[in-house]
Amino acid sequence: MPDKRKASMSTPTFKRPRLNEDEDDKTAHEQPRSHPIYGQKNAFPGLDDAGDELFYGPADDGMEYLRMVRSEANAMPSLFIAQSSKDATSFTHGFFEDEAYIAPAKPDEKTDAFLQSLYPEAQNSYYDLLRYRFLLLRSTLKCTPPAAVIAGLDDSHPISLPRKNAAARKEWRRLILAVDPQMAQLACMDLESVLGVLQILARGLSDNVRSGDAPGIRRLGAWAWSLLGKCREIGELSTEEVGEIRDIGKRAAKILEKVREAEDVEVEAEEEADEDSNVEENGQDEPEEPLTEIEPMPEVSDTPDMPMPDDANQPDELAAAKERLQARLQDNSQHAMSDDTSDGTDLVTQTRAMLDMIITVVGEFFGQRDLLEAREIWTGPEAL
């Protein structure tokens, strides 16, 4: 009895049925696997049963159809190459690297060779000499001047510019137009002061060009040339510092464009004036001369005049004096016109040379090569 009561009072046990080894292998095989190349998990685990065997049909069910599509995909190469025309010449120098095609680089239209082909030989020689002299200036300003030379600098040649000092900026604005720079002065200046003076020069560049002061423009060009030579190389400058240097190049390009436009307007006005003068010379607009009344002849008295000893020579002397006076006045007017013309020509030449120099230096030595397109192409006698 005790044994029977004990057996009836025992609690039932719940155990999972043990699966055989075949079912375990099948369940593990049904787990999705990752692609060995791309790492993507397969959405249909049953497609991996065939292994590397290719299946081309016929497909009896959906799984076999998917297996057939996968077989077609595996039979295709991972990279497709389109056939190129035999006459095509743009891809003849391409190459393959790491299953990727590298096309040949297109020629850059802003290279040195392309820019040199735009300018005449004389202008290219001028730019070569300009680059050489700028490199020489830059290397010279890196040297430390003697102490005696530094001590000899006067108040008109300061070596610093406090950025937030309005009085100092005003004084530098005056000195740029009144005093020539000195090598010892520039060699002692730090980069912050150089960029500050360049900023002052850039802001007053347009007003100084419009002033028409030839000595002032010449001195302005000397300061721009010297300050740019004192700047560091582009690899040693920050983005903000390069932006300040680019600003003066952009201003020079805009001013040069305005100078060209003003010159074109003057040429058109001169052509119109020449056409008007030609019309007048042809006699189309000649005014009619008014008719003058004939005055009666004065009466001749019977009394004979007494002969004067100088009456015969007086008309000749008056005519000679008149000719000398006219010749003198004409010479003076011609000299005045020639002086004005030479001064105007010299002013325009200095202005264009200064602006072209600034654009060239900023574009070639400070990485702003897009500004080089604003330079003029010589077409006059200087290009020969």
C-alpha positions as a Python dict, from the first residue, in 0.01 Angstrom:
ca = {
    (1, 'M'): (0, 0, 0),
    (2, 'P'): (261, 253, 79),
    (3, 'D'): (428, 189, -252),
    (4, 'K'): (106, 230, -443),
    (5, 'R'): (18, 552, -259),
    (6, 'K'): (361, 688, -330),
    (7, 'A'): (334, 609, -700),
    (8, 'S'): (-7, 769, -727),
    (9, 'M'): (103, 1085, -550),
    (10, 'S'): (412, 1146, -768),
    (11, 'T'): (396, 1453, -995),
    (12, 'P'): (418, 1402, -1372),
    (13, 'T'): (733, 1525, -1547),
    (14, 'F'): (726, 1727, -1869),
    (15, 'K'): (1024, 1652, -2097),
    (16, 'R'): (1092, 1763, -2451),
    (17, 'P'): (1117, 1480, -2695),
    (18, 'R'): (1472, 1423, -2802),
    (19, 'L'): (1536, 1480, -3165),
    (20, 'N'): (1764, 1256, -3355),
    (21, 'E'): (2092, 1371, -3510),
    (22, 'D'): (1946, 1389, -3864),
    (23, 'E'): (1690, 1649, -3759),
    (24, 'D'): (1963, 1852, -3583),
    (25, 'D'): (2174, 1859, -3898),
    (26, 'K'): (1874, 1958, -4107),
    (27, 'T'): (1783, 2244, -3872),
    (28, 'A'): (2140, 2375, -3870),
    (29, 'H'): (2152, 2354, -4248),
    (30, 'E'): (1832, 2553, -4277),
    (31, 'Q'): (1989, 2855, -4102),
    (32, 'P'): (2060, 3146, -4345),
    (33, 'R'): (2423, 3197, -4434),
    (34, 'S'): (2613, 3512, -4526),
    (35, 'H'): (2755, 3569, -4870),
    (36, 'P'): (3131, 3505, -4862),
    (37, 'I'): (3212, 3812, -5074),
    (38, 'Y'): (2947, 4074, -5003),
    (39, 'G'): (2853, 3968, -4647),
    (40, 'Q'): (2478, 3979, -4716),
    (41, 'K'): (2255, 3716, -4554),
    (42, 'N'): (2049, 3501, -4786),
    (43, 'A'): (1674, 3549, -4755),
    (44, 'F'): (1594, 3190, -4856),
    (45, 'P'): (1806, 2938, -4669),
    (46, 'G'): (1690, 2649, -4882),
    (47, 'L'): (1871, 2783, -5186),
    (48, 'D'): (2205, 2687, -5036),
    (49, 'D'): (2134, 2312, -5054),
    (50, 'A'): (2270, 2276, -5406),
    (51, 'G'): (2610, 2421, -5316),
    (52, 'D'): (2814, 2537, -5613),
    (53, 'E'): (2620, 2330, -5866),
    (54, 'L'): (2444, 2532, -6134),
    (55, 'F'): (2077, 2464, -6204),
    (56, 'Y'): (1928, 2564, -6538),
    (57, 'G'): (1581, 2412, -6503),
    (58, 'P'): (1315, 2324, -6569),
    (59, 'A'): (1176, 2471, -6249),
    (60, 'D'): (895, 2273, -6088),
    (61, 'D'): (830, 2508, -5797),
    (62, 'G'): (920, 2851, -5670),
    (63, 'M'): (1235, 2743, -5490),
    (64, 'E'): (1374, 2577, -5800),
    (65, 'Y'): (1300, 2891, -6000),
    (66, 'L'): (1490, 3102, -5749),
    (67, 'R'): (1774, 2849, -5759),
    (68, 'M'): (1783, 2878, -6139),
    (69, 'V'): (1799, 3260, -6121),
    (70, 'R'): (2081, 3238, -5867),
    (71, 'S'): (2269, 2999, -6091),
    (72, 'E'): (2245, 3245, -6380),
    (73, 'A'): (2370, 3526, -6156),
    (74, 'N'): (2664, 3321, -6033),
    (75, 'A'): (2761, 3238, -6390),
    (76, 'M'): (2796, 3606, -6478),
    (77, 'P'): (3117, 3801, -6416),
    (78, 'S'): (3124, 4054, -6134),
    (79, 'L'): (3230, 4334, -6371),
    (80, 'F'): (3078, 4404, -6711),
    (81, 'I'): (3287, 4589, -6970),
    (82, 'A'): (3110, 4762, -7256),
    (83, 'Q'): (3261, 4730, -7598),
    (84, 'S'): (3420, 5052, -7719),
    (85, 'S'): (3435, 5171, -8074),
    (86, 'K'): (3756, 5112, -8262),
    (87, 'D'): (3759, 5476, -8370),
    (88, 'A'): (3727, 5607, -8015),
    (89, 'T'): (4041, 5787, -7902),
    (90, 'S'): (3932, 5937, -7569),
    (91, 'F'): (3977, 5613, -7370),
    (92, 'T'): (4291, 5476, -7532),
    (93, 'H'): (4506, 5551, -7228),
    (94, 'G'): (4269, 5417, -6962),
    (95, 'F'): (4362, 5125, -6737),
    (96, 'F'): (4208, 4874, -6496),
    (97, 'E'): (4293, 4866, -6129),
    (98, 'D'): (4120, 4658, -5861),
    (99, 'E'): (3841, 4559, -6104),
    (100, 'A'): (3769, 4926, -6180),
    (101, 'Y'): (3836, 5119, -6499),
    (102, 'I'): (4031, 5443, -6460),
    (103, 'A'): (3964, 5686, -6744),
    (104, 'P'): (4238, 5919, -6866),
    (105, 'A'): (4242, 6263, -6712),
    (106, 'K'): (4116, 6546, -6928),
    (107, 'P'): (4367, 6820, -7005),
    (108, 'D'): (4335, 7113, -6771),
    (109, 'E'): (4263, 7434, -6959),
    (110, 'K'): (4429, 7643, -6688),
    (111, 'T'): (4773, 7483, -6698),
    (112, 'D'): (5086, 7684, -6759),
    (113, 'A'): (5120, 7551, -7113),
    (114, 'F'): (4765, 7650, -7201),
    (115, 'L'): (4801, 8000, -7054),
    (116, 'Q'): (5131, 8056, -7230),
    (117, 'S'): (4972, 7969, -7562),
    (118, 'L'): (4725, 8258, -7518),
    (119, 'Y'): (4988, 8529, -7481),
    (120, 'P'): (5245, 8652, -7733),
    (121, 'E'): (5610, 8565, -7688),
    (122, 'A'): (5702, 8908, -7553),
    (123, 'Q'): (5434, 8886, -7283),
    (124, 'N'): (5545, 8537, -7180),
    (125, 'S'): (5902, 8664, -7150),
    (126, 'Y'): (5778, 8950, -6933),
    (127, 'Y'): (5595, 8708, -6702),
    (128, 'D'): (5902, 8484, -6676),
    (129, 'L'): (6114, 8781, -6572),
    (130, 'L'): (5843, 8894, -6328),
    (131, 'R'): (5838, 8552, -6160),
    (132, 'Y'): (6216, 8544, -6135),
    (133, 'R'): (6236, 8890, -5979),
    (134, 'F'): (5958, 8808, -5733),
    (135, 'L'): (6139, 8495, -5614),
    (136, 'L'): (6455, 8702, -5576),
    (137, 'L'): (6265, 8963, -5375),
    (138, 'R'): (6111, 8696, -5151),
    (139, 'S'): (6448, 8538, -5076),
    (140, 'T'): (6604, 8879, -5007),
    (141, 'L'): (6333, 8982, -4761),
    (142, 'K'): (6387, 8663, -4561),
    (143, 'C'): (6733, 8788, -4463),
    (144, 'T'): (6786, 8987, -4145),
    (145, 'P'): (6917, 9340, -4214),
    (146, 'P'): (7210, 9481, -4016),
    (147, 'A'): (7133, 9648, -3686),
    (148, 'A'): (7274, 9980, -3806),
    (149, 'V'): (7034, 9984, -4100),
    (150, 'I'): (6739, 9905, -3875),
    (151, 'A'): (6838, 10184, -3639),
    (152, 'G'): (6854, 10425, -3932),
    (153, 'L'): (6483, 10389, -4014),
    (154, 'D'): (6295, 10712, -3950),
    (155, 'D'): (5935, 10773, -3845),
    (156, 'S'): (5822, 10761, -4208),
    (157, 'H'): (5914, 10393, -4229),
    (158, 'P'): (5739, 10211, -3941),
    (159, 'I'): (5771, 9835, -3908),
    (160, 'S'): (5440, 9747, -3740),
    (161, 'L'): (5067, 9811, -3767),
    (162, 'P'): (4840, 9756, -3467),
    (163, 'R'): (4518, 9620, -3616),
    (164, 'K'): (4280, 9800, -3379),
    (165, 'N'): (4462, 10135, -3380),
    (166, 'A'): (4270, 10380, -3600),
    (167, 'A'): (4543, 10644, -3586),
    (168, 'A'): (4805, 10396, -3704),
    (169, 'R'): (4587, 10285, -3995),
    (170, 'K'): (4531, 10646, -4097),
    (171, 'E'): (4906, 10712, -4086),
    (172, 'W'): (4979, 10406, -4297),
    (173, 'R'): (4718, 10517, -4549),
    (174, 'R'): (4910, 10842, -4589),
    (175, 'L'): (5254, 10680, -4600),
    (176, 'I'): (5159, 10443, -4881),
    (177, 'L'): (5103, 10739, -5114),
    (178, 'A'): (5380, 10964, -4981),
    (179, 'V'): (5682, 10745, -4902),
    (180, 'D'): (5861, 10470, -5093),
    (181, 'P'): (5913, 10138, -4911),
    (182, 'Q'): (6258, 10031, -4793),
    (183, 'M'): (6397, 9679, -4787),
    (184, 'A'): (6507, 9699, -4423),
    (185, 'Q'): (6162, 9821, -4323),
    (186, 'L'): (5987, 9532, -4500),
    (187, 'A'): (6231, 9273, -4368),
    (188, 'C'): (6149, 9374, -4009),
    (189, 'M'): (5769, 9361, -4053),
    (190, 'D'): (5572, 9063, -3922),
    (191, 'L'): (5303, 8884, -4122),
    (192, 'E'): (5013, 9041, -3931),
    (193, 'S'): (5138, 9393, -4007),
    (194, 'V'): (5202, 9303, -4373),
    (195, 'L'): (4848, 9171, -4419),
    (196, 'G'): (4707, 9477, -4243),
    (197, 'V'): (4889, 9717, -4476),
    (198, 'L'): (4781, 9507, -4775),
    (199, 'Q'): (4421, 9540, -4659),
    (200, 'I'): (4457, 9919, -4640),
    (201, 'L'): (4611, 9922, -4986),
    (202, 'A'): (4333, 9706, -5132),
    (203, 'R'): (4053, 9924, -4993),
    (204, 'G'): (4204, 10243, -5136),
    (205, 'L'): (4313, 10094, -5467),
    (206, 'S'): (4010, 10206, -5668),
    (207, 'D'): (4013, 10564, -5534),
    (208, 'N'): (4386, 10604, -5597),
    (209, 'V'): (4352, 10481, -5955),
    (210, 'R'): (4071, 10728, -6022),
    (211, 'S'): (4275, 11014, -5875),
    (212, 'G'): (4504, 11024, -6179),
    (213, 'D'): (4820, 11079, -5972),
    (214, 'A'): (5099, 10910, -6168),
    (215, 'P'): (5364, 10926, -5890),
    (216, 'G'): (5109, 10800, -5639),
    (217, 'I'): (5017, 10504, -5858),
    (218, 'R'): (5384, 10420, -5913),
    (219, 'R'): (5443, 10428, -5536),
    (220, 'L'): (5129, 10221, -5479),
    (221, 'G'): (5262, 9953, -5713),
    (222, 'A'): (5595, 9949, -5529),
    (223, 'W'): (5418, 9891, -5197),
    (224, 'A'): (5200, 9613, -5340),
    (225, 'W'): (5502, 9441, -5493),
    (226, 'S'): (5705, 9464, -5172),
    (227, 'L'): (5428, 9357, -4934),
    (228, 'L'): (5336, 9054, -5145),
    (229, 'G'): (5702, 8957, -5152),
    (230, 'K'): (5714, 8968, -4772),
    (231, 'C'): (5419, 8728, -4736),
    (232, 'R'): (5494, 8365, -4664),
    (233, 'E'): (5447, 8087, -4914),
    (234, 'I'): (5096, 7953, -4959),
    (235, 'G'): (5168, 7635, -4764),
    (236, 'E'): (5255, 7841, -4456),
    (237, 'L'): (4942, 8060, -4465),
    (238, 'S'): (4603, 7994, -4310),
    (239, 'T'): (4275, 8010, -4499),
    (240, 'E'): (4193, 8356, -4364),
    (241, 'E'): (4535, 8490, -4461),
    (242, 'V'): (4506, 8354, -4814),
    (243, 'G'): (4161, 8514, -4836),
    (244, 'E'): (4304, 8855, -4750),
    (245, 'I'): (4566, 8820, -5024),
    (246, 'R'): (4301, 8704, -5271),
    (247, 'D'): (4094, 9013, -5193),
    (248, 'I'): (4355, 9248, -5337),
    (249, 'G'): (4380, 9029, -5648),
    (250, 'K'): (4004, 9039, -5702),
    (251, 'R'): (3996, 9416, -5660),
    (252, 'A'): (4279, 9457, -5912),
    (253, 'A'): (4093, 9238, -6164),
    (254, 'K'): (3772, 9443, -6128),
    (255, 'I'): (3956, 9774, -6163),
    (256, 'L'): (4142, 9650, -6472),
    (257, 'E'): (3812, 9552, -6630),
    (258, 'K'): (3672, 9900, -6562),
    (259, 'V'): (3984, 10059, -6714),
    (260, 'R'): (3934, 9855, -7031),
    (261, 'E'): (3568, 9955, -7050),
    (262, 'A'): (3654, 10325, -7009),
    (263, 'E'): (3919, 10296, -7280),
    (264, 'D'): (3668, 10135, -7518),
    (265, 'V'): (3428, 10424, -7460),
    (266, 'E'): (3703, 10677, -7536),
    (267, 'V'): (3796, 10494, -7857),
    (268, 'E'): (3433, 10498, -7973),
    (269, 'A'): (3409, 10872, -7899),
    (270, 'E'): (3728, 10940, -8097),
    (271, 'E'): (3597, 10740, -8391),
    (272, 'E'): (3272, 10938, -8391),
    (273, 'A'): (3469, 11265, -8378),
    (274, 'D'): (3683, 11153, -8672),
    (275, 'E'): (3372, 11071, -8873),
    (276, 'D'): (3227, 11415, -8801),
    (277, 'S'): (3549, 11586, -8908),
    (278, 'N'): (3557, 11385, -9229),
    (279, 'V'): (3204, 11493, -9309),
    (280, 'E'): (3296, 11859, -9258),
    (281, 'E'): (3605, 11825, -9477),
    (282, 'N'): (3397, 11683, -9759),
    (283, 'G'): (3193, 12004, -9762),
    (284, 'Q'): (2854, 11864, -9676),
    (285, 'D'): (2789, 12095, -9384),
    (286, 'E'): (2989, 12401, -9484),
    (287, 'P'): (2805, 12725, -9392),
    (288, 'E'): (2751, 12986, -9657),
    (289, 'E'): (2964, 13296, -9627),
    (290, 'P'): (2763, 13617, -9585),
    (291, 'L'): (2783, 13876, -9861),
    (292, 'T'): (2973, 14188, -9765),
    (293, 'E'): (2889, 14530, -9895),
    (294, 'I'): (3149, 14707, -10102),
    (295, 'E'): (3257, 15022, -9930),
    (296, 'P'): (3310, 15334, -10146),
    (297, 'M'): (3666, 15428, -10217),
    (298, 'P'): (3790, 15727, -10020),
    (299, 'E'): (3846, 16048, -10206),
    (300, 'V'): (4201, 16125, -10308),
    (301, 'S'): (4318, 16471, -10219),
    (302, 'D'): (4524, 16672, -10456),
    (303, 'T'): (4785, 16741, -10191),
    (304, 'P'): (5074, 16498, -10232),
    (305, 'D'): (5187, 16307, -9923),
    (306, 'M'): (5532, 16361, -9791),
    (307, 'P'): (5743, 16046, -9833),
    (308, 'M'): (5839, 15876, -9504),
    (309, 'P'): (6166, 15696, -9491),
    (310, 'D'): (6028, 15385, -9299),
    (311, 'D'): (5694, 15340, -9482),
    (312, 'A'): (5836, 15087, -9725),
    (313, 'N'): (5996, 14859, -9461),
    (314, 'Q'): (5714, 14876, -9200),
    (315, 'P'): (5477, 14616, -9359),
    (316, 'D'): (5760, 14365, -9396),
    (317, 'E'): (5864, 14402, -9033),
    (318, 'L'): (5505, 14366, -8909),
    (319, 'A'): (5453, 14054, -9118),
    (320, 'A'): (5776, 13899, -8993),
    (321, 'A'): (5689, 13976, -8630),
    (322, 'K'): (5344, 13830, -8679),
    (323, 'E'): (5488, 13511, -8824),
    (324, 'R'): (5734, 13476, -8536),
    (325, 'L'): (5456, 13524, -8281),
    (326, 'Q'): (5232, 13268, -8450),
    (327, 'A'): (5516, 13019, -8470),
    (328, 'R'): (5594, 13066, -8101),
    (329, 'L'): (5231, 13022, -7999),
    (330, 'Q'): (5199, 12713, -8215),
    (331, 'D'): (5513, 12558, -8065),
    (332, 'N'): (5390, 12624, -7713),
    (333, 'S'): (5051, 12470, -7784),
    (334, 'Q'): (5211, 12164, -7942),
    (335, 'H'): (5444, 12120, -7646),
    (336, 'A'): (5153, 12151, -7404),
    (337, 'M'): (4947, 11898, -7598),
    (338, 'S'): (5238, 11656, -7620),
    (339, 'D'): (5305, 11689, -7247),
    (340, 'D'): (4941, 11623, -7164),
    (341, 'T'): (4930, 11327, -7400),
    (342, 'S'): (5253, 11178, -7264),
    (343, 'D'): (5136, 11225, -6906),
    (344, 'G'): (4804, 11058, -6983),
    (345, 'T'): (4971, 10772, -7166),
    (346, 'D'): (5221, 10723, -6885),
    (347, 'L'): (4942, 10721, -6626),
    (348, 'V'): (4740, 10458, -6812),
    (349, 'T'): (5050, 10246, -6870),
    (350, 'Q'): (5151, 10257, -6504),
    (351, 'T'): (4799, 10175, -6392),
    (352, 'R'): (4767, 9874, -6620),
    (353, 'A'): (5115, 9749, -6532),
    (354, 'M'): (5045, 9773, -6159),
    (355, 'L'): (4712, 9591, -6182),
    (356, 'D'): (4856, 9322, -6410),
    (357, 'M'): (5145, 9269, -6169),
    (358, 'I'): (4913, 9226, -5870),
    (359, 'I'): (4694, 8975, -6055),
    (360, 'T'): (4997, 8777, -6174),
    (361, 'V'): (5164, 8755, -5833),
    (362, 'V'): (4844, 8667, -5645),
    (363, 'G'): (4741, 8413, -5908),
    (364, 'E'): (5069, 8230, -5957),
    (365, 'F'): (5231, 8245, -5613),
    (366, 'F'): (4928, 8224, -5382),
    (367, 'G'): (4716, 7964, -5561),
    (368, 'Q'): (4449, 8196, -5707),
    (369, 'R'): (4495, 8085, -6067),
    (370, 'D'): (4137, 8168, -6164),
    (371, 'L'): (4230, 8537, -6145),
    (372, 'L'): (4488, 8495, -6423),
    (373, 'E'): (4207, 8495, -6678),
    (374, 'A'): (4150, 8865, -6603),
    (375, 'R'): (4492, 8963, -6737),
    (376, 'E'): (4514, 9151, -7064),
    (377, 'I'): (4660, 9004, -7381),
    (378, 'W'): (4909, 9236, -7546),
    (379, 'T'): (4797, 9340, -7893),
    (380, 'G'): (4985, 9667, -7943),
    (381, 'P'): (5343, 9733, -8051),
    (382, 'E'): (5471, 9603, -7717),
    (383, 'A'): (5365, 9252, -7821),
    (384, 'L'): (5611, 9248, -8113),
}
